[in-house]
Amino acid sequence: MRDPYVETRCYVQRLVGANGGPAPTAGSPEWVALSDEHPGKLIAVLTAGTLHVLTEQMHALAGRRDAAKDAALAVAEAADWSRVAKRVRDRDQAYIKRVIG
């Protein structure tokens, strides 16, 4: 699966091309003051959209990480670890070394 942020960023970079450069933040007073034909106005909107995609990807990653953590905790809490440790100790103590001779 392709990374949505990388795809968006690459698309914006291809679209903007050599017209890129500094642009005010979309929605800022400086941005509002630009004419609609000014390339910086579109670049600012494209940059804001790219940032939005990155933010959404970071939230999705955090959600997957939290779900994995919750699952790991559920597994860890489901076992009686003192009983597991006793079983391992008993197994190790019961081991009889074979002598080949």
Short mmCIF file of N, CA, C and O in Angstrom, two decimals:
data_model
loop_
_atom_site.label_atom_id
_atom_site.label_comp_id
_atom_site.label_asym_id
_atom_site.label_seq_id
_atom_site.Cartn_x
_atom_site.Cartn_y
_atom_site.Cartn_z
N MET A 1 0.84 -1.18 0.00
CA MET A 1 0.00 0.00 0.00
C MET A 1 0.89 1.25 0.00
O MET A 1 1.86 1.33 0.73
N ARG A 2 0.56 2.18 -0.81
CA ARG A 2 1.32 3.42 -0.89
C ARG A 2 0.99 4.34 0.28
O ARG A 2 -0.14 4.37 0.75
N ASP A 3 1.97 5.08 0.70
CA ASP A 3 1.80 6.01 1.81
C ASP A 3 1.05 7.25 1.30
O ASP A 3 1.53 7.94 0.41
N PRO A 4 -0.12 7.54 1.86
CA PRO A 4 -0.91 8.69 1.40
C PRO A 4 -0.16 10.01 1.49
O PRO A 4 -0.28 10.86 0.61
N TYR A 5 0.61 10.20 2.55
CA TYR A 5 1.34 11.46 2.69
C TYR A 5 2.40 11.60 1.59
O TYR A 5 2.51 12.66 0.96
N VAL A 6 3.16 10.54 1.36
CA VAL A 6 4.21 10.59 0.34
C VAL A 6 3.59 10.84 -1.03
O VAL A 6 4.09 11.66 -1.82
N GLU A 7 2.48 10.16 -1.31
CA GLU A 7 1.80 10.37 -2.59
C GLU A 7 1.33 11.82 -2.74
O GLU A 7 1.49 12.44 -3.79
N THR A 8 0.75 12.36 -1.68
CA THR A 8 0.26 13.74 -1.72
C THR A 8 1.41 14.71 -1.89
O THR A 8 1.36 15.62 -2.73
N ARG A 9 2.46 14.52 -1.11
CA ARG A 9 3.62 15.42 -1.19
C ARG A 9 4.25 15.38 -2.58
O ARG A 9 4.55 16.44 -3.16
N CYS A 10 4.42 14.18 -3.14
CA CYS A 10 5.00 14.07 -4.48
C CYS A 10 4.11 14.73 -5.53
O CYS A 10 4.60 15.41 -6.44
N TYR A 11 2.81 14.54 -5.40
CA TYR A 11 1.88 15.18 -6.34
C TYR A 11 1.99 16.70 -6.27
O TYR A 11 2.08 17.38 -7.29
N VAL A 12 1.99 17.24 -5.05
CA VAL A 12 2.10 18.69 -4.88
C VAL A 12 3.42 19.19 -5.43
O VAL A 12 3.48 20.22 -6.11
N GLN A 13 4.50 18.46 -5.19
CA GLN A 13 5.80 18.88 -5.71
C GLN A 13 5.81 18.88 -7.24
O GLN A 13 6.36 19.79 -7.85
N ARG A 14 5.19 17.88 -7.84
CA ARG A 14 5.10 17.85 -9.32
C ARG A 14 4.24 19.01 -9.81
O ARG A 14 4.55 19.64 -10.82
N LEU A 15 3.15 19.28 -9.14
CA LEU A 15 2.22 20.33 -9.54
C LEU A 15 2.85 21.71 -9.40
O LEU A 15 2.74 22.54 -10.30
N VAL A 16 3.50 21.93 -8.30
CA VAL A 16 4.10 23.23 -8.03
C VAL A 16 5.36 23.41 -8.88
O VAL A 16 5.59 24.47 -9.45
N GLY A 17 6.17 22.38 -8.96
CA GLY A 17 7.39 22.42 -9.77
C GLY A 17 8.26 23.62 -9.45
O GLY A 17 8.51 23.95 -8.30
N ALA A 18 8.70 24.29 -10.48
CA ALA A 18 9.61 25.42 -10.33
C ALA A 18 8.92 26.65 -9.76
O ALA A 18 9.59 27.62 -9.40
N ASN A 19 7.60 26.66 -9.68
CA ASN A 19 6.88 27.81 -9.15
C ASN A 19 6.87 27.84 -7.64
O ASN A 19 6.27 28.73 -7.05
N GLY A 20 7.47 26.82 -7.03
CA GLY A 20 7.46 26.75 -5.57
C GLY A 20 8.28 27.86 -4.96
O GLY A 20 8.92 28.65 -5.64
N GLY A 21 8.25 27.94 -3.71
CA GLY A 21 8.99 28.96 -3.00
C GLY A 21 8.23 29.38 -1.77
O GLY A 21 7.21 28.78 -1.43
N PRO A 22 8.68 30.41 -1.11
CA PRO A 22 8.00 30.82 0.11
C PRO A 22 6.58 31.29 -0.19
O PRO A 22 6.32 31.93 -1.19
N ALA A 23 5.71 30.90 0.68
CA ALA A 23 4.30 31.31 0.56
C ALA A 23 3.77 31.52 1.98
O ALA A 23 4.17 30.83 2.90
N PRO A 24 2.88 32.47 2.15
CA PRO A 24 2.31 32.68 3.49
C PRO A 24 1.42 31.50 3.88
O PRO A 24 0.97 30.73 3.03
N THR A 25 1.18 31.38 5.15
CA THR A 25 0.30 30.32 5.64
C THR A 25 -1.12 30.57 5.14
O THR A 25 -1.63 31.69 5.20
N ALA A 26 -1.74 29.49 4.62
CA ALA A 26 -3.11 29.62 4.11
C ALA A 26 -4.02 30.17 5.19
O ALA A 26 -4.00 29.71 6.33
N GLY A 27 -4.81 31.16 4.83
CA GLY A 27 -5.75 31.78 5.75
C GLY A 27 -5.18 32.93 6.55
O GLY A 27 -5.93 33.65 7.21
N SER A 28 -3.86 33.11 6.51
CA SER A 28 -3.25 34.22 7.27
C SER A 28 -3.59 35.55 6.59
O SER A 28 -3.99 35.57 5.43
N PRO A 29 -3.43 36.65 7.31
CA PRO A 29 -3.70 37.96 6.69
C PRO A 29 -2.84 38.19 5.43
O PRO A 29 -3.33 38.76 4.45
N GLU A 30 -1.60 37.72 5.45
CA GLU A 30 -0.74 37.87 4.27
C GLU A 30 -1.31 37.09 3.09
O GLU A 30 -1.27 37.55 1.95
N TRP A 31 -1.82 35.89 3.37
CA TRP A 31 -2.41 35.05 2.33
C TRP A 31 -3.67 35.72 1.77
O TRP A 31 -3.87 35.77 0.56
N VAL A 32 -4.51 36.23 2.64
CA VAL A 32 -5.75 36.89 2.22
C VAL A 32 -5.43 38.09 1.33
O VAL A 32 -6.14 38.37 0.36
N ALA A 33 -4.34 38.79 1.64
CA ALA A 33 -3.99 39.99 0.89
C ALA A 33 -3.51 39.68 -0.53
O ALA A 33 -3.53 40.56 -1.39
N LEU A 34 -3.09 38.44 -0.78
CA LEU A 34 -2.63 38.08 -2.13
C LEU A 34 -3.80 38.05 -3.10
O LEU A 34 -4.92 37.69 -2.73
N SER A 35 -3.53 38.39 -4.35
CA SER A 35 -4.59 38.26 -5.36
C SER A 35 -4.82 36.78 -5.63
O SER A 35 -3.94 35.94 -5.38
N ASP A 36 -6.00 36.45 -6.12
CA ASP A 36 -6.31 35.05 -6.41
C ASP A 36 -5.41 34.47 -7.48
O ASP A 36 -5.26 33.25 -7.57
N GLU A 37 -4.79 35.31 -8.29
CA GLU A 37 -3.91 34.83 -9.36
C GLU A 37 -2.48 34.62 -8.88
O GLU A 37 -1.66 34.04 -9.60
N HIS A 38 -2.17 35.07 -7.70
CA HIS A 38 -0.80 34.95 -7.19
C HIS A 38 -0.49 33.47 -6.93
O HIS A 38 -1.26 32.78 -6.26
N PRO A 39 0.63 32.94 -7.47
CA PRO A 39 0.94 31.51 -7.28
C PRO A 39 1.13 31.12 -5.82
O PRO A 39 0.86 29.98 -5.43
N GLY A 40 1.55 32.06 -4.99
CA GLY A 40 1.74 31.76 -3.57
C GLY A 40 0.46 31.38 -2.86
O GLY A 40 0.48 30.62 -1.89
N LYS A 41 -0.66 31.88 -3.36
CA LYS A 41 -1.94 31.57 -2.73
C LYS A 41 -2.27 30.08 -2.91
O LYS A 41 -2.64 29.39 -1.95
N LEU A 42 -2.10 29.58 -4.12
CA LEU A 42 -2.34 28.15 -4.38
C LEU A 42 -1.31 27.28 -3.67
O LEU A 42 -1.65 26.25 -3.09
N ILE A 43 -0.06 27.70 -3.70
CA ILE A 43 0.99 26.93 -3.03
C ILE A 43 0.69 26.79 -1.54
O ILE A 43 0.85 25.71 -0.95
N ALA A 44 0.21 27.86 -0.92
CA ALA A 44 -0.12 27.81 0.51
C ALA A 44 -1.24 26.82 0.78
O ALA A 44 -1.20 26.06 1.75
N VAL A 45 -2.26 26.80 -0.08
CA VAL A 45 -3.37 25.85 0.10
C VAL A 45 -2.89 24.42 -0.11
O VAL A 45 -3.26 23.51 0.65
N LEU A 46 -2.06 24.20 -1.11
CA LEU A 46 -1.52 22.86 -1.35
C LEU A 46 -0.64 22.40 -0.19
O LEU A 46 -0.70 21.24 0.22
N THR A 47 0.14 23.32 0.35
CA THR A 47 0.98 22.99 1.51
C THR A 47 0.12 22.64 2.71
O THR A 47 0.39 21.67 3.43
N ALA A 48 -0.94 23.40 2.94
CA ALA A 48 -1.85 23.12 4.06
C ALA A 48 -2.52 21.76 3.88
O ALA A 48 -2.67 21.00 4.85
N GLY A 49 -2.91 21.44 2.66
CA GLY A 49 -3.52 20.13 2.40
C GLY A 49 -2.56 19.00 2.65
O GLY A 49 -2.92 17.95 3.21
N THR A 50 -1.31 19.19 2.25
CA THR A 50 -0.28 18.18 2.48
C THR A 50 -0.07 17.97 3.98
O THR A 50 0.04 16.83 4.45
N LEU A 51 -0.02 19.06 4.72
CA LEU A 51 0.14 18.96 6.17
C LEU A 51 -1.05 18.24 6.80
O LEU A 51 -0.88 17.43 7.72
N HIS A 52 -2.24 18.49 6.30
CA HIS A 52 -3.43 17.81 6.81
C HIS A 52 -3.32 16.29 6.61
O HIS A 52 -3.62 15.51 7.51
N VAL A 53 -2.87 15.88 5.43
CA VAL A 53 -2.71 14.45 5.15
C VAL A 53 -1.68 13.85 6.11
O VAL A 53 -1.89 12.77 6.67
N LEU A 54 -0.57 14.56 6.33
CA LEU A 54 0.45 14.07 7.26
C LEU A 54 -0.12 13.93 8.66
O LEU A 54 0.10 12.92 9.34
N THR A 55 -0.89 14.91 9.10
CA THR A 55 -1.49 14.87 10.43
C THR A 55 -2.43 13.68 10.57
O THR A 55 -2.42 12.97 11.58
N GLU A 56 -3.24 13.43 9.53
CA GLU A 56 -4.16 12.29 9.56
C GLU A 56 -3.38 10.96 9.63
O GLU A 56 -3.78 10.04 10.35
N GLN A 57 -2.28 10.87 8.90
CA GLN A 57 -1.46 9.67 8.93
C GLN A 57 -0.84 9.45 10.31
O GLN A 57 -0.76 8.33 10.79
N MET A 58 -0.42 10.53 10.95
CA MET A 58 0.16 10.43 12.29
C MET A 58 -0.90 9.97 13.30
O MET A 58 -0.62 9.16 14.17
N HIS A 59 -2.13 10.48 13.16
CA HIS A 59 -3.22 10.04 14.05
C HIS A 59 -3.53 8.56 13.83
O HIS A 59 -3.76 7.81 14.78
N ALA A 60 -3.54 8.14 12.57
CA ALA A 60 -3.80 6.72 12.27
C ALA A 60 -2.71 5.83 12.84
O ALA A 60 -2.98 4.77 13.40
N LEU A 61 -1.46 6.27 12.72
CA LEU A 61 -0.34 5.51 13.28
C LEU A 61 -0.46 5.40 14.79
O LEU A 61 -0.27 4.33 15.37
N ALA A 62 -0.81 6.50 15.44
CA ALA A 62 -0.99 6.48 16.89
C ALA A 62 -2.13 5.53 17.28
O ALA A 62 -2.02 4.80 18.28
N GLY A 63 -3.19 5.50 16.50
CA GLY A 63 -4.30 4.58 16.78
C GLY A 63 -3.88 3.13 16.66
O GLY A 63 -4.25 2.30 17.51
N ARG A 64 -3.10 2.82 15.61
CA ARG A 64 -2.62 1.44 15.46
C ARG A 64 -1.67 1.06 16.59
O ARG A 64 -1.72 -0.04 17.11
N ARG A 65 -0.81 2.00 16.97
CA ARG A 65 0.14 1.74 18.07
C ARG A 65 -0.62 1.51 19.38
O ARG A 65 -0.30 0.58 20.13
N ASP A 66 -1.62 2.32 19.65
CA ASP A 66 -2.41 2.15 20.87
C ASP A 66 -3.16 0.81 20.88
O ASP A 66 -3.24 0.15 21.91
N ALA A 67 -3.68 0.42 19.73
CA ALA A 67 -4.39 -0.86 19.64
C ALA A 67 -3.43 -2.02 19.88
O ALA A 67 -3.77 -2.98 20.59
N ALA A 68 -2.22 -1.95 19.33
CA ALA A 68 -1.23 -3.00 19.56
C ALA A 68 -0.82 -3.06 21.02
O ALA A 68 -0.68 -4.15 21.60
N LYS A 69 -0.67 -1.90 21.64
CA LYS A 69 -0.32 -1.86 23.06
C LYS A 69 -1.43 -2.47 23.90
O LYS A 69 -1.17 -3.26 24.81
N ASP A 70 -2.68 -2.11 23.61
CA ASP A 70 -3.81 -2.67 24.36
C ASP A 70 -3.89 -4.18 24.21
O ASP A 70 -4.15 -4.89 25.18
N ALA A 71 -3.63 -4.68 22.99
CA ALA A 71 -3.66 -6.12 22.77
C ALA A 71 -2.55 -6.81 23.55
O ALA A 71 -2.76 -7.87 24.15
N ALA A 72 -1.36 -6.22 23.55
CA ALA A 72 -0.23 -6.81 24.29
C ALA A 72 -0.52 -6.84 25.79
O ALA A 72 -0.24 -7.83 26.47
N LEU A 73 -1.11 -5.77 26.30
CA LEU A 73 -1.46 -5.74 27.72
C LEU A 73 -2.52 -6.78 28.06
O LEU A 73 -2.46 -7.43 29.10
N ALA A 74 -3.50 -6.95 27.16
CA ALA A 74 -4.54 -7.95 27.40
C ALA A 74 -3.94 -9.35 27.45
O ALA A 74 -4.31 -10.16 28.30
N VAL A 75 -3.01 -9.64 26.56
CA VAL A 75 -2.36 -10.95 26.55
C VAL A 75 -1.55 -11.12 27.83
O VAL A 75 -1.61 -12.18 28.49
N ALA A 76 -0.80 -10.09 28.21
CA ALA A 76 0.03 -10.18 29.41
C ALA A 76 -0.81 -10.36 30.67
O ALA A 76 -0.42 -11.10 31.58
N GLU A 77 -1.96 -9.72 30.72
CA GLU A 77 -2.81 -9.83 31.90
C GLU A 77 -3.63 -11.11 31.92
O GLU A 77 -4.15 -11.50 32.97
N ALA A 78 -3.73 -11.79 30.80
CA ALA A 78 -4.55 -12.99 30.72
C ALA A 78 -3.86 -14.21 31.32
O ALA A 78 -4.54 -15.16 31.70
N ALA A 79 -2.56 -14.18 31.44
CA ALA A 79 -1.85 -15.35 31.95
C ALA A 79 -1.58 -15.21 33.44
O ALA A 79 -1.42 -14.12 33.97
N ASP A 80 -1.53 -16.36 34.10
CA ASP A 80 -1.13 -16.41 35.51
C ASP A 80 0.38 -16.64 35.49
O ASP A 80 0.85 -17.78 35.42
N TRP A 81 1.14 -15.55 35.53
CA TRP A 81 2.58 -15.65 35.30
C TRP A 81 3.31 -16.38 36.41
O TRP A 81 4.34 -17.01 36.17
N SER A 82 2.83 -16.35 37.64
CA SER A 82 3.50 -17.13 38.68
C SER A 82 3.34 -18.62 38.43
O SER A 82 4.25 -19.41 38.65
N ARG A 83 2.17 -19.01 37.88
CA ARG A 83 1.97 -20.43 37.54
C ARG A 83 2.85 -20.82 36.35
O ARG A 83 3.43 -21.91 36.33
N VAL A 84 2.97 -19.94 35.38
CA VAL A 84 3.84 -20.21 34.23
C VAL A 84 5.28 -20.36 34.71
O VAL A 84 5.99 -21.29 34.31
N ALA A 85 5.73 -19.46 35.60
CA ALA A 85 7.10 -19.53 36.10
C ALA A 85 7.33 -20.83 36.88
O ALA A 85 8.39 -21.47 36.74
N LYS A 86 6.34 -21.23 37.69
CA LYS A 86 6.47 -22.49 38.44
C LYS A 86 6.58 -23.67 37.48
O LYS A 86 7.39 -24.58 37.69
N ARG A 87 5.76 -23.67 36.44
CA ARG A 87 5.81 -24.75 35.47
C ARG A 87 7.18 -24.82 34.78
O ARG A 87 7.75 -25.90 34.61
N VAL A 88 7.75 -23.69 34.47
CA VAL A 88 9.08 -23.66 33.84
C VAL A 88 10.13 -24.14 34.82
O VAL A 88 11.00 -24.96 34.47
N ARG A 89 10.06 -23.70 36.08
CA ARG A 89 11.03 -24.15 37.10
C ARG A 89 10.91 -25.66 37.30
O ARG A 89 11.92 -26.36 37.35
N ASP A 90 9.69 -26.15 37.43
CA ASP A 90 9.48 -27.58 37.64
C ASP A 90 10.01 -28.38 36.45
O ASP A 90 10.63 -29.43 36.62
N ARG A 91 9.77 -27.88 35.27
CA ARG A 91 10.26 -28.57 34.07
C ARG A 91 11.78 -28.60 34.07
O ARG A 91 12.40 -29.63 33.80
N ASP A 92 12.42 -27.48 34.41
CA ASP A 92 13.88 -27.41 34.40
C ASP A 92 14.48 -28.29 35.48
O ASP A 92 15.53 -28.91 35.28
N GLN A 93 13.83 -28.39 36.63
CA GLN A 93 14.35 -29.22 37.73
C GLN A 93 14.17 -30.70 37.42
O GLN A 93 14.93 -31.53 37.89
N ALA A 94 13.17 -31.03 36.65
CA ALA A 94 12.90 -32.43 36.33
C ALA A 94 13.78 -32.94 35.20
O ALA A 94 13.78 -34.13 34.90
N TYR A 95 14.56 -32.11 34.59
CA TYR A 95 15.39 -32.50 33.46
C TYR A 95 16.47 -33.47 33.93
O TYR A 95 17.17 -33.22 34.91
N ILE A 96 16.58 -34.58 33.27
CA ILE A 96 17.59 -35.58 33.59
C ILE A 96 18.61 -35.57 32.48
O ILE A 96 18.27 -35.79 31.31
N LYS A 97 19.85 -35.33 32.84
CA LYS A 97 20.91 -35.28 31.85
C LYS A 97 21.23 -36.68 31.38
O LYS A 97 21.44 -37.58 32.17
N ARG A 98 21.23 -36.83 30.07
CA ARG A 98 21.55 -38.13 29.49
C ARG A 98 23.08 -38.29 29.43
O ARG A 98 23.78 -37.37 29.07
N VAL A 99 23.49 -39.45 29.80
CA VAL A 99 24.93 -39.75 29.75
C VAL A 99 25.12 -40.76 28.63
O VAL A 99 24.49 -41.82 28.64
N ILE A 100 25.94 -40.42 27.71
CA ILE A 100 26.23 -41.35 26.63
C ILE A 100 27.59 -41.95 26.91
O ILE A 100 28.58 -41.27 27.07
N GLY A 101 27.59 -43.24 26.97
CA GLY A 101 28.90 -43.78 27.31
C GLY A 101 29.05 -45.18 27.08
O GLY A 101 29.02 -46.19 26.96
#
